[in-house]
PDB file of C-alpha atoms in Angstrom:
ATOM      1  CA  MET A   8      39.333   9.138   9.835  1.00 92.00           C
ATOM      2  CA  ARG A   9      38.200   6.203   7.689  1.00 96.00           C
ATOM      3  CA  ILE A  10      40.736   3.711   6.337  1.00 97.00           C
ATOM      4  CA  LEU A  11      40.029   0.859   3.945  1.00 98.00           C
ATOM      5  CA  HIS A  12      42.595  -1.752   4.978  1.00 98.00           C
ATOM      6  CA  LEU A  13      43.613  -4.452   2.463  1.00 98.00           C
ATOM      7  CA  SER A  14      46.415  -6.983   2.597  1.00 98.00           C
ATOM      8  CA  ASP A  15      47.839  -9.940   0.710  1.00 98.00           C
ATOM      9  CA  THR A  16      46.552  -9.179  -2.767  1.00 98.00           C
ATOM     10  CA  HIS A  17      49.238 -11.521  -4.211  1.00 98.00           C
ATOM     11  CA  LEU A  18      49.063 -10.207  -7.767  1.00 98.00           C
ATOM     12  CA  ASP A  19      51.432 -11.787 -10.269  1.00 97.00           C
ATOM     13  CA  ARG A  20      52.864 -11.206 -13.713  1.00 96.00           C
ATOM     14  CA  SER A  21      50.270 -13.320 -15.516  1.00 93.00           C
ATOM     15  CA  GLY A  22      47.177 -11.779 -13.931  1.00 92.00           C
ATOM     16  CA  GLY A  23      45.494 -15.203 -13.881  1.00 92.00           C
ATOM     17  CA  PRO A  24      44.936 -18.134 -11.510  1.00 90.00           C
ATOM     18  CA  ASP A  25      47.846 -19.991  -9.937  1.00 90.00           C
ATOM     19  CA  GLU A  26      48.207 -23.780  -9.678  1.00 88.00           C
ATOM     20  CA  ASP A  27      45.770 -23.845  -6.736  1.00 89.00           C
ATOM     21  CA  GLY A  28      43.188 -21.760  -8.565  1.00 88.00           C
ATOM     22  CA  ALA A  29      43.816 -18.609  -6.509  1.00 92.00           C
ATOM     23  CA  ASP A  30      43.681 -15.482  -8.662  1.00 96.00           C
ATOM     24  CA  GLY A  31      44.833 -12.303  -6.937  1.00 97.00           C
ATOM     25  CA  THR A  32      43.838 -10.011  -9.785  1.00 97.00           C
ATOM     26  CA  ALA A  33      40.324 -11.457 -10.067  1.00 97.00           C
ATOM     27  CA  ALA A  34      39.898 -11.387  -6.275  1.00 97.00           C
ATOM     28  CA  LEU A  35      40.957  -7.737  -6.074  1.00 98.00           C
ATOM     29  CA  ARG A  36      38.698  -6.717  -8.948  1.00 98.00           C
ATOM     30  CA  LEU A  37      35.763  -8.527  -7.342  1.00 97.00           C
ATOM     31  CA  LEU A  38      36.408  -6.946  -3.943  1.00 98.00           C
ATOM     32  CA  LEU A  39      36.663  -3.408  -5.307  1.00 98.00           C
ATOM     33  CA  ASP A  40      33.515  -3.937  -7.350  1.00 97.00           C
ATOM     34  CA  GLU A  41      31.668  -5.190  -4.272  1.00 97.00           C
ATOM     35  CA  LEU A  42      32.864  -2.119  -2.352  1.00 97.00           C
ATOM     36  CA  GLY A  43      31.644   0.255  -5.051  1.00 96.00           C
ATOM     37  CA  GLN A  44      29.114   1.888  -2.717  1.00 95.00           C
ATOM     38  CA  LEU A  45      31.770   2.611  -0.077  1.00 96.00           C
ATOM     39  CA  ARG A  46      32.577   6.320  -0.131  1.00 92.00           C
ATOM     40  CA  ASP A  47      34.093   8.910   2.198  1.00 92.00           C
ATOM     41  CA  LEU A  48      37.553   7.365   2.643  1.00 96.00           C
ATOM     42  CA  ASP A  49      40.638   9.161   3.938  1.00 96.00           C
ATOM     43  CA  ALA A  50      43.095   6.427   2.990  1.00 98.00           C
ATOM     44  CA  LEU A  51      43.438   2.990   1.447  1.00 98.00           C
ATOM     45  CA  VAL A  52      46.227   1.010   3.127  1.00 98.00           C
ATOM     46  CA  VAL A  53      47.705  -2.207   1.698  1.00 98.00           C
ATOM     47  CA  THR A  54      49.853  -4.025   4.267  1.00 98.00           C
ATOM     48  CA  GLY A  55      52.127  -6.095   2.080  1.00 98.00           C
ATOM     49  CA  ASP A  56      52.323  -9.062  -0.247  1.00 98.00           C
ATOM     50  CA  VAL A  57      51.102  -6.689  -2.908  1.00 98.00           C
ATOM     51  CA  ALA A  58      52.781  -9.017  -5.401  1.00 98.00           C
ATOM     52  CA  ASP A  59      53.045 -12.784  -5.209  1.00 97.00           C
ATOM     53  CA  ASP A  60      56.059 -12.996  -7.531  1.00 97.00           C
ATOM     54  CA  GLY A  61      57.674  -9.584  -6.992  1.00 97.00           C
ATOM     55  CA  SER A  62      57.204  -8.674 -10.649  1.00 98.00           C
ATOM     56  CA  PRO A  63      56.946  -5.069 -11.893  1.00 98.00           C
ATOM     57  CA  GLU A  64      53.789  -6.075 -13.780  1.00 98.00           C
ATOM     58  CA  ALA A  65      52.083  -6.999 -10.512  1.00 98.00           C
ATOM     59  CA  TYR A  66      52.874  -3.626  -8.913  1.00 98.00           C
ATOM     60  CA  LEU A  67      51.763  -1.745 -12.012  1.00 98.00           C
ATOM     61  CA  ARG A  68      48.427  -3.581 -11.991  1.00 98.00           C
ATOM     62  CA  ALA A  69      47.961  -2.986  -8.269  1.00 98.00           C
ATOM     63  CA  ARG A  70      48.655   0.716  -8.720  1.00 98.00           C
ATOM     64  CA  GLU A  71      46.250   0.940 -11.654  1.00 98.00           C
ATOM     65  CA  LEU A  72      43.356  -0.790  -9.878  1.00 98.00           C
ATOM     66  CA  LEU A  73      43.786   0.731  -6.436  1.00 98.00           C
ATOM     67  CA  SER A  74      44.614   4.275  -7.561  1.00 98.00           C
ATOM     68  CA  ALA A  75      41.458   4.353  -9.689  1.00 98.00           C
ATOM     69  CA  TYR A  76      39.309   3.146  -6.806  1.00 98.00           C
ATOM     70  CA  ALA A  77      40.859   5.422  -4.175  1.00 98.00           C
ATOM     71  CA  GLY A  78      41.124   8.449  -6.466  1.00 96.00           C
ATOM     72  CA  ASP A  79      37.412   8.314  -7.172  1.00 96.00           C
ATOM     73  CA  ARG A  80      36.922   8.721  -3.424  1.00 96.00           C
ATOM     74  CA  GLY A  81      39.490  11.440  -2.839  1.00 95.00           C
ATOM     75  CA  ALA A  82      41.813   9.099  -0.959  1.00 97.00           C
ATOM     76  CA  ASP A  83      45.489   8.230  -1.358  1.00 96.00           C
ATOM     77  CA  VAL A  84      46.831   4.665  -1.384  1.00 98.00           C
ATOM     78  CA  PHE A  85      49.622   3.584   0.969  1.00 98.00           C
ATOM     79  CA  TYR A  86      51.631   0.387   0.506  1.00 98.00           C
ATOM     80  CA  THR A  87      54.043  -1.665   2.605  1.00 98.00           C
ATOM     81  CA  THR A  88      56.234  -4.587   1.609  1.00 98.00           C
ATOM     82  CA  GLY A  89      55.512  -8.190   2.618  1.00 98.00           C
ATOM     83  CA  ASN A  90      57.559 -11.374   2.457  1.00 98.00           C
ATOM     84  CA  HIS A  91      56.462 -12.091  -1.152  1.00 98.00           C
ATOM     85  CA  ASP A  92      57.405  -8.595  -2.338  1.00 98.00           C
ATOM     86  CA  ASP A  93      60.614  -7.561  -4.064  1.00 98.00           C
ATOM     87  CA  ARG A  94      62.020  -4.319  -2.658  1.00 98.00           C
ATOM     88  CA  ALA A  95      63.591  -3.136  -5.902  1.00 97.00           C
ATOM     89  CA  ALA A  96      60.514  -3.704  -8.071  1.00 98.00           C
ATOM     90  CA  PHE A  97      58.255  -2.298  -5.333  1.00 98.00           C
ATOM     91  CA  ALA A  98      60.362   0.873  -5.146  1.00 98.00           C
ATOM     92  CA  ASP A  99      60.554   1.264  -8.936  1.00 98.00           C
ATOM     93  CA  VAL A 100      56.756   1.324  -9.240  1.00 98.00           C
ATOM     94  CA  LEU A 101      55.450   2.415  -5.829  1.00 98.00           C
ATOM     95  CA  GLY A 102      58.385   4.420  -4.485  1.00 98.00           C
ATOM     96  CA  SER A 103      58.215   4.693  -0.716  1.00 98.00           C
ATOM     97  CA  GLY A 104      54.630   3.441  -0.729  1.00 98.00           C
ATOM     98  CA  HIS A 105      53.401   7.017  -0.165  1.00 98.00           C
ATOM     99  CA  ALA A 106      52.407   9.503  -2.853  1.00 96.00           C
ATOM    100  CA  ARG A 107      53.696  12.536  -0.934  1.00 96.00           C
ATOM    101  CA  PRO A 108      55.757  11.358   2.055  1.00 98.00           C
ATOM    102  CA  GLU A 109      56.832  13.843   4.701  1.00 98.00           C
ATOM    103  CA  ALA A 110      59.634  11.580   5.928  1.00 98.00           C
ATOM    104  CA  VAL A 111      61.319   8.524   4.405  1.00 98.00           C
ATOM    105  CA  TYR A 112      63.722   5.983   5.899  1.00 98.00           C
ATOM    106  CA  GLU A 113      66.073   4.101   3.559  1.00 97.00           C
ATOM    107  CA  GLY A 114      68.073   1.289   5.114  1.00 95.00           C
ATOM    108  CA  THR A 115      71.347  -0.206   3.970  1.00 93.00           C
ATOM    109  CA  ALA A 116      69.587  -3.380   2.752  1.00 92.00           C
ATOM    110  CA  GLY A 117      66.953  -1.421   0.844  1.00 94.00           C
ATOM    111  CA  GLU A 118      64.433  -1.215   3.683  1.00 96.00           C
ATOM    112  CA  ARG A 119      62.064   1.658   3.150  1.00 96.00           C
ATOM    113  CA  ALA A 120      59.635   3.249   5.591  1.00 98.00           C
ATOM    114  CA  ALA A 121      57.677   6.479   5.235  1.00 98.00           C
ATOM    115  CA  ALA A 122      55.351   8.859   7.067  1.00 98.00           C
ATOM    116  CA  SER A 123      52.508  11.110   5.902  1.00 98.00           C
ATOM    117  CA  THR A 124      49.746  13.085   7.588  1.00 97.00           C
ATOM    118  CA  VAL A 125      46.274  11.923   6.560  1.00 95.00           C
ATOM    119  CA  GLY A 126      42.997  13.238   7.907  1.00 84.00           C
ATOM    120  CA  GLY A 127      44.825  14.941  10.768  1.00 89.00           C
ATOM    121  CA  ARG A 128      46.632  11.748  11.775  1.00 95.00           C
ATOM    122  CA  ARG A 129      50.146  10.515  11.100  1.00 98.00           C
ATOM    123  CA  LEU A 130      50.355   7.310   9.054  1.00 98.00           C
ATOM    124  CA  ILE A 131      53.691   5.505   9.168  1.00 98.00           C
ATOM    125  CA  THR A 132      54.436   2.458   7.030  1.00 98.00           C
ATOM    126  CA  LEU A 133      57.286   0.141   8.029  1.00 98.00           C
ATOM    127  CA  ASP A 134      59.242  -2.528   6.155  1.00 98.00           C
ATOM    128  CA  THR A 135      59.364  -5.920   7.935  1.00 98.00           C
ATOM    129  CA  LEU A 136      60.552  -7.961   4.930  1.00 98.00           C
ATOM    130  CA  VAL A 137      63.383 -10.463   5.467  1.00 98.00           C
ATOM    131  CA  PRO A 138      64.441 -11.502   1.940  1.00 96.00           C
ATOM    132  CA  GLY A 139      64.114 -15.228   1.302  1.00 96.00           C
ATOM    133  CA  ARG A 140      62.137 -15.843   4.496  1.00 97.00           C
ATOM    134  CA  ALA A 141      58.489 -15.632   5.519  1.00 98.00           C
ATOM    135  CA  TYR A 142      58.972 -14.180   9.016  1.00 98.00           C
ATOM    136  CA  GLY A 143      59.390 -10.476   9.647  1.00 98.00           C
ATOM    137  CA  ARG A 144      61.784  -8.216  11.496  1.00 98.00           C
ATOM    138  CA  LEU A 145      62.266  -4.481  12.046  1.00 98.00           C
ATOM    139  CA  ASP A 146      65.917  -3.492  11.732  1.00 95.00           C
ATOM    140  CA  ASP A 147      67.573  -1.269  14.341  1.00 96.00           C
ATOM    141  CA  GLY A 148      67.832   1.703  11.982  1.00 97.00           C
ATOM    142  CA  GLN A 149      64.114   1.635  11.257  1.00 98.00           C
ATOM    143  CA  LEU A 150      63.261   1.443  14.944  1.00 98.00           C
ATOM    144  CA  ARG A 151      65.555   4.399  15.714  1.00 98.00           C
ATOM    145  CA  TRP A 152      63.972   6.387  12.870  1.00 98.00           C
ATOM    146  CA  LEU A 153      60.504   5.528  14.159  1.00 98.00           C
ATOM    147  CA  GLY A 154      61.459   6.497  17.696  1.00 98.00           C
ATOM    148  CA  GLU A 155      62.722   9.882  16.545  1.00 98.00           C
ATOM    149  CA  LEU A 156      59.499  10.582  14.656  1.00 98.00           C
ATOM    150  CA  LEU A 157      57.373   9.603  17.634  1.00 98.00           C
ATOM    151  CA  ARG A 158      59.226  12.004  19.929  1.00 98.00           C
ATOM    152  CA  VAL A 159      57.039  14.727  18.402  1.00 97.00           C
ATOM    153  CA  PRO A 160      53.375  13.763  18.875  1.00 95.00           C
ATOM    154  CA  CYS A 161      50.826  14.292  16.120  1.00 95.00           C
ATOM    155  CA  PRO A 162      47.767  16.212  17.392  1.00 89.00           C
ATOM    156  CA  SER A 163      45.356  13.419  16.408  1.00 93.00           C
ATOM    157  CA  GLY A 164      47.693  10.468  16.984  1.00 95.00           C
ATOM    158  CA  THR A 165      49.634   7.965  14.869  1.00 97.00           C
ATOM    159  CA  VAL A 166      48.745   4.813  12.932  1.00 98.00           C
ATOM    160  CA  LEU A 167      51.437   2.252  12.045  1.00 98.00           C
ATOM    161  CA  ALA A 168      51.076  -0.154   9.108  1.00 99.00           C
ATOM    162  CA  PHE A 169      53.322  -3.100   8.234  1.00 99.00           C
ATOM    163  CA  HIS A 170      53.033  -6.711   7.102  1.00 98.00           C
ATOM    164  CA  HIS A 171      54.077  -9.134   9.861  1.00 98.00           C
ATOM    165  CA  PRO A 172      51.911  -9.009  13.011  1.00 98.00           C
ATOM    166  CA  PRO A 173      53.615  -8.476  16.377  1.00 98.00           C
ATOM    167  CA  ILE A 174      50.956 -10.789  17.875  1.00 98.00           C
ATOM    168  CA  ALA A 175      49.992 -14.414  17.202  1.00 98.00           C
ATOM    169  CA  LEU A 176      47.381 -16.972  18.116  1.00 97.00           C
ATOM    170  CA  ASP A 177      48.447 -20.303  19.619  1.00 96.00           C
ATOM    171  CA  VAL A 178      49.346 -21.509  16.125  1.00 96.00           C
ATOM    172  CA  ASP A 179      52.871 -22.736  15.358  1.00 96.00           C
ATOM    173  CA  VAL A 180      53.128 -21.151  11.922  1.00 97.00           C
ATOM    174  CA  GLN A 181      51.968 -17.761  13.207  1.00 98.00           C
ATOM    175  CA  ARG A 182      54.502 -17.757  16.046  1.00 97.00           C
ATOM    176  CA  ALA A 183      57.279 -18.806  13.661  1.00 97.00           C
ATOM    177  CA  LEU A 184      56.449 -16.485  10.781  1.00 98.00           C
ATOM    178  CA  GLY A 185      55.174 -13.328  12.492  1.00 98.00           C
ATOM    179  CA  LEU A 186      57.261 -10.334  13.572  1.00 98.00           C
ATOM    180  CA  GLN A 187      60.265 -11.731  15.443  1.00 98.00           C
ATOM    181  CA  ASN A 188      61.130  -8.662  17.546  1.00 98.00           C
ATOM    182  CA  PRO A 189      57.798  -7.375  18.889  1.00 98.00           C
ATOM    183  CA  ALA A 190      59.370  -6.458  22.248  1.00 98.00           C
ATOM    184  CA  GLU A 191      61.684  -3.964  20.529  1.00 98.00           C
ATOM    185  CA  LEU A 192      58.725  -2.411  18.734  1.00 98.00           C
ATOM    186  CA  ALA A 193      56.802  -2.281  22.012  1.00 98.00           C
ATOM    187  CA  ARG A 194      59.646  -0.372  23.682  1.00 98.00           C
ATOM    188  CA  THR A 195      59.783   2.052  20.757  1.00 98.00           C
ATOM    189  CA  ILE A 196      56.064   2.932  20.840  1.00 98.00           C
ATOM    190  CA  ARG A 197      55.575   2.805  24.636  1.00 98.00           C
ATOM    191  CA  GLY A 198      54.046   6.042  25.901  1.00 97.00           C
ATOM    192  CA  THR A 199      53.841   7.587  22.423  1.00 98.00           C
ATOM    193  CA  ASP A 200      50.801   8.671  20.405  1.00 97.00           C
ATOM    194  CA  VAL A 201      50.589   5.376  18.456  1.00 97.00           C
ATOM    195  CA  GLN A 202      46.944   4.346  18.704  1.00 96.00           C
ATOM    196  CA  LEU A 203      46.577   1.658  16.066  1.00 98.00           C
ATOM    197  CA  ILE A 204      48.760  -0.907  14.259  1.00 98.00           C
ATOM    198  CA  LEU A 205      47.510  -2.419  10.977  1.00 98.00           C
ATOM    199  CA  CYS A 206      48.984  -5.702   9.711  1.00 99.00           C
ATOM    200  CA  GLY A 207      48.268  -8.582   7.334  1.00 98.00           C
ATOM    201  CA  HIS A 208      50.233 -11.769   6.503  1.00 98.00           C
ATOM    202  CA  PHE A 209      48.109 -14.299   8.437  1.00 98.00           C
ATOM    203  CA  HIS A 210      45.132 -14.126   6.002  1.00 98.00           C
ATOM    204  CA  LEU A 211      42.629 -13.940   8.873  1.00 97.00           C
ATOM    205  CA  GLN A 212      41.407 -11.339  11.316  1.00 97.00           C
ATOM    206  CA  ILE A 213      42.838 -10.960  14.829  1.00 98.00           C
ATOM    207  CA  VAL A 214      42.639  -8.089  17.312  1.00 98.00           C
ATOM    208  CA  SER A 215      44.929  -7.560  20.314  1.00 98.00           C
ATOM    209  CA  ARG A 216      47.074  -4.894  22.001  1.00 97.00           C
ATOM    210  CA  LEU A 217      50.719  -3.883  21.972  1.00 98.00           C
ATOM    211  CA  GLU A 218      51.384  -1.385  24.744  1.00 98.00           C
ATOM    212  CA  GLN A 219      48.702   1.318  24.364  1.00 97.00           C
ATOM    213  CA  ALA A 220      47.977   0.503  20.699  1.00 97.00           C
ATOM    214  CA  THR A 221      45.254  -1.691  19.244  1.00 97.00           C
ATOM    215  CA  VAL A 222      46.689  -4.247  16.812  1.00 98.00           C
ATOM    216  CA  TRP A 223      44.441  -5.305  13.925  1.00 98.00           C
ATOM    217  CA  VAL A 224      45.272  -8.096  11.477  1.00 98.00           C
ATOM    218  CA  THR A 225      43.046  -8.016   8.384  1.00 98.00           C
ATOM    219  CA  PRO A 226      42.112 -11.112   6.346  1.00 97.00           C
ATOM    220  CA  GLY A 227      43.634 -11.536   2.905  1.00 97.00           C
ATOM    221  CA  VAL A 228      42.263 -10.458  -0.435  1.00 98.00           C
ATOM    222  CA  VAL A 229      43.459 -13.484  -2.433  1.00 97.00           C
ATOM    223  CA  SER A 230      42.370 -16.066   0.182  1.00 97.00           C
ATOM    224  CA  ARG A 231      41.415 -16.537   3.831  1.00 96.00           C
ATOM    225  CA  VAL A 232      42.911 -19.040   6.268  1.00 97.00           C
ATOM    226  CA  ASP A 233      40.217 -21.207   7.886  1.00 96.00           C
ATOM    227  CA  LEU A 234      41.067 -22.034  11.504  1.00 95.00           C
ATOM    228  CA  THR A 235      38.442 -24.772  11.668  1.00 95.00           C
ATOM    229  CA  ALA A 236      41.042 -27.017  10.011  1.00 96.00           C
ATOM    230  CA  ARG A 237      42.766 -29.630  12.175  1.00 96.00           C
ATOM    231  CA  PRO A 238      45.468 -28.128  14.455  1.00 94.00           C
ATOM    232  CA  GLY A 239      48.909 -28.258  12.882  1.00 96.00           C
ATOM    233  CA  THR A 240      47.476 -28.090   9.367  1.00 97.00           C
ATOM    234  CA  GLU A 241      46.461 -25.084   7.286  1.00 98.00           C
ATOM    235  CA  ARG A 242      43.472 -24.654   5.005  1.00 98.00           C
ATOM    236  CA  ALA A 243      42.973 -21.570   2.812  1.00 97.00           C
ATOM    237  CA  VAL A 244      39.587 -20.827   1.267  1.00 97.00           C
ATOM    238  CA  HIS A 245      38.229 -18.474  -1.366  1.00 96.00           C
ATOM    239  CA  GLY A 246      36.589 -15.205  -0.329  1.00 95.00           C
ATOM    240  CA  PRO A 247      38.188 -11.758  -0.821  1.00 97.00           C
ATOM    241  CA  SER A 248      38.056  -9.704   2.374  1.00 97.00           C
ATOM    242  CA  ALA A 249      39.094  -6.301   3.683  1.00 98.00           C
ATOM    243  CA  SER A 250      38.519  -4.111   6.744  1.00 98.00           C
ATOM    244  CA  LEU A 251      36.989  -0.701   7.274  1.00 98.00           C
ATOM    245  CA  VAL A 252      38.655   1.215  10.100  1.00 97.00           C
ATOM    246  CA  HIS A 253      36.959   4.182  11.792  1.00 96.00           C
ATOM    247  CA  LEU A 254      39.051   6.373  14.088  1.00 94.00           C
ATOM    248  CA  GLY A 255      37.080   8.910  16.094  1.00 87.00           C
ATOM    249  CA  THR A 256      38.198  11.897  18.101  1.00 74.00           C
ATOM    250  CA  ALA A 257      39.235   9.731  21.058  1.00 76.00           C
ATOM    251  CA  GLY A 258      41.411   7.568  18.812  1.00 74.00           C
ATOM    252  CA  VAL A 259      39.589   4.356  19.743  1.00 86.00           C
ATOM    253  CA  PRO A 260      39.210   2.272  16.570  1.00 95.00           C
ATOM    254  CA  LEU A 261      35.966   0.765  15.370  1.00 96.00           C
ATOM    255  CA  ILE A 262      36.767  -1.945  12.810  1.00 97.00           C
ATOM    256  CA  HIS A 263      34.648  -4.343  10.810  1.00 96.00           C
ATOM    257  CA  THR A 264      35.440  -6.802   8.041  1.00 97.00           C
ATOM    258  CA  LEU A 265      33.990  -6.668   4.543  1.00 97.00           C
ATOM    259  CA  HIS A 266      33.547  -9.879   2.519  1.00 96.00           C
ATOM    260  CA  ALA A 267      32.972  -9.941  -1.226  1.00 96.00           C
ATOM    261  CA  ARG A 268      30.235 -12.227  -2.553  1.00 94.00           C
ATOM    262  CA  ASP A 269      32.519 -14.702  -4.246  1.00 93.00           C
ATOM    263  CA  PRO A 270      30.591 -17.600  -5.853  1.00 92.00           C
ATOM    264  CA  ARG A 271      33.393 -19.876  -4.564  1.00 93.00           C
ATOM    265  CA  MET A 272      33.204 -18.473  -1.008  1.00 93.00           C
ATOM    266  CA  GLY A 273      34.482 -21.027   1.483  1.00 93.00           C
ATOM    267  CA  ARG A 274      35.744 -23.518  -1.102  1.00 96.00           C
ATOM    268  CA  THR A 275      39.242 -24.815  -0.448  1.00 96.00           C
ATOM    269  CA  VAL A 276      42.168 -23.165  -2.238  1.00 96.00           C
ATOM    270  CA  TYR A 277      44.793 -25.433  -0.642  1.00 97.00           C
ATOM    271  CA  GLU A 278      45.183 -27.616   2.428  1.00 97.00           C
ATOM    272  CA  ALA A 279      48.583 -28.388   3.933  1.00 97.00           C
ATOM    273  CA  ASP A 280      49.096 -31.273   6.366  1.00 98.00           C
ATOM    274  CA  GLU A 281      51.324 -31.350   9.459  1.00 98.00           C
ATOM    275  CA  ASP A 282      54.449 -32.433   7.571  1.00 98.00           C
ATOM    276  CA  GLU A 283      54.001 -29.698   4.973  1.00 98.00           C
ATOM    277  CA  MET A 284      53.529 -27.041   7.648  1.00 98.00           C
ATOM    278  CA  ARG A 285      56.618 -28.206   9.547  1.00 97.00           C
ATOM    279  CA  ASP A 286      58.567 -27.966   6.304  1.00 98.00           C
ATOM    280  CA  VAL A 287      57.289 -24.399   5.727  1.00 97.00           C
ATOM    281  CA  ILE A 288      58.420 -23.372   9.207  1.00 97.00           C
ATOM    282  CA  GLU A 289      61.849 -25.003   8.791  1.00 97.00           C
ATOM    283  CA  ARG A 290      62.462 -23.502   5.339  1.00 97.00           C
ATOM    284  CA  LEU A 291      61.010 -20.029   5.849  1.00 97.00           C
ATOM    285  CA  GLY A 292      61.212 -19.420   9.595  1.00 97.00           C
ATOM    286  CA  PRO A 293      64.152 -18.117  11.653  1.00 95.00           C
ATOM    287  CA  GLN A 294      67.228 -20.309  11.618  1.00 84.00           C
ATOM    288  CA  PRO A 295      68.135 -21.944  14.951  1.00 75.00           C
ATOM    289  CA  ARG A 296      71.027 -20.181  16.665  1.00 68.00           C
ATOM    290  CA  GLY A 297      74.287 -22.087  16.721  1.00 52.00           C
TER     291      GLY A 297
END
């Protein structure tokens, strides 16, 4: 099974550059053009922040660009929500995020997860969006639904895809704004056929483990976070990126990143100092209890 894994396209209504000069539409077009020679795909998976502003226009443009690219290769596109997405607009344009889902979960707050079989493997997308915040969480209903699905193994295993990583580097903003209940997810997948978890959100690549599953965080399409910046700050740079995931018969993933030849590669999009990052965490992270 071969998966092209994208995340954080951050398309918007205007289809042009934002105040920092980042242009999700241009970055996505450039990336897909650069990957024109890539064939033989089973799936194209987009792990959230499809839209930057949650507008229907952004989802329509994403569907147009990605469906054309994937369709030419005989692959379907699968989408998940991210913290910048709007559930209602996402659902109006992209439905469950699957073209032909075999199972769909719909939560009371509009959460939507879905499962399909692709290339002999089960692909399950989950919804970690917490409206108005940048961190992620999996609600109890979704975890119960996932657990029920996983009670019946898929012959070639299962891949999960969602936005907020259940892992983090020793970086304050990652710990604050990642998935806030990874232990509950770990209990749900423990001993099951889940082999791989695909995430985005951090705009850089990380690999780790959660129980028996490999966790892969792909860099962003619209920008990439540069960890050579001073600790406590954050610097994003130009350079659309994606990942190609190979899953063989043993289920062990082989993953490599793909970088488009952007003439602005490595140039700064924005740089936030320590005070700005603390403000981001306070405004968009979990609220202190009590």
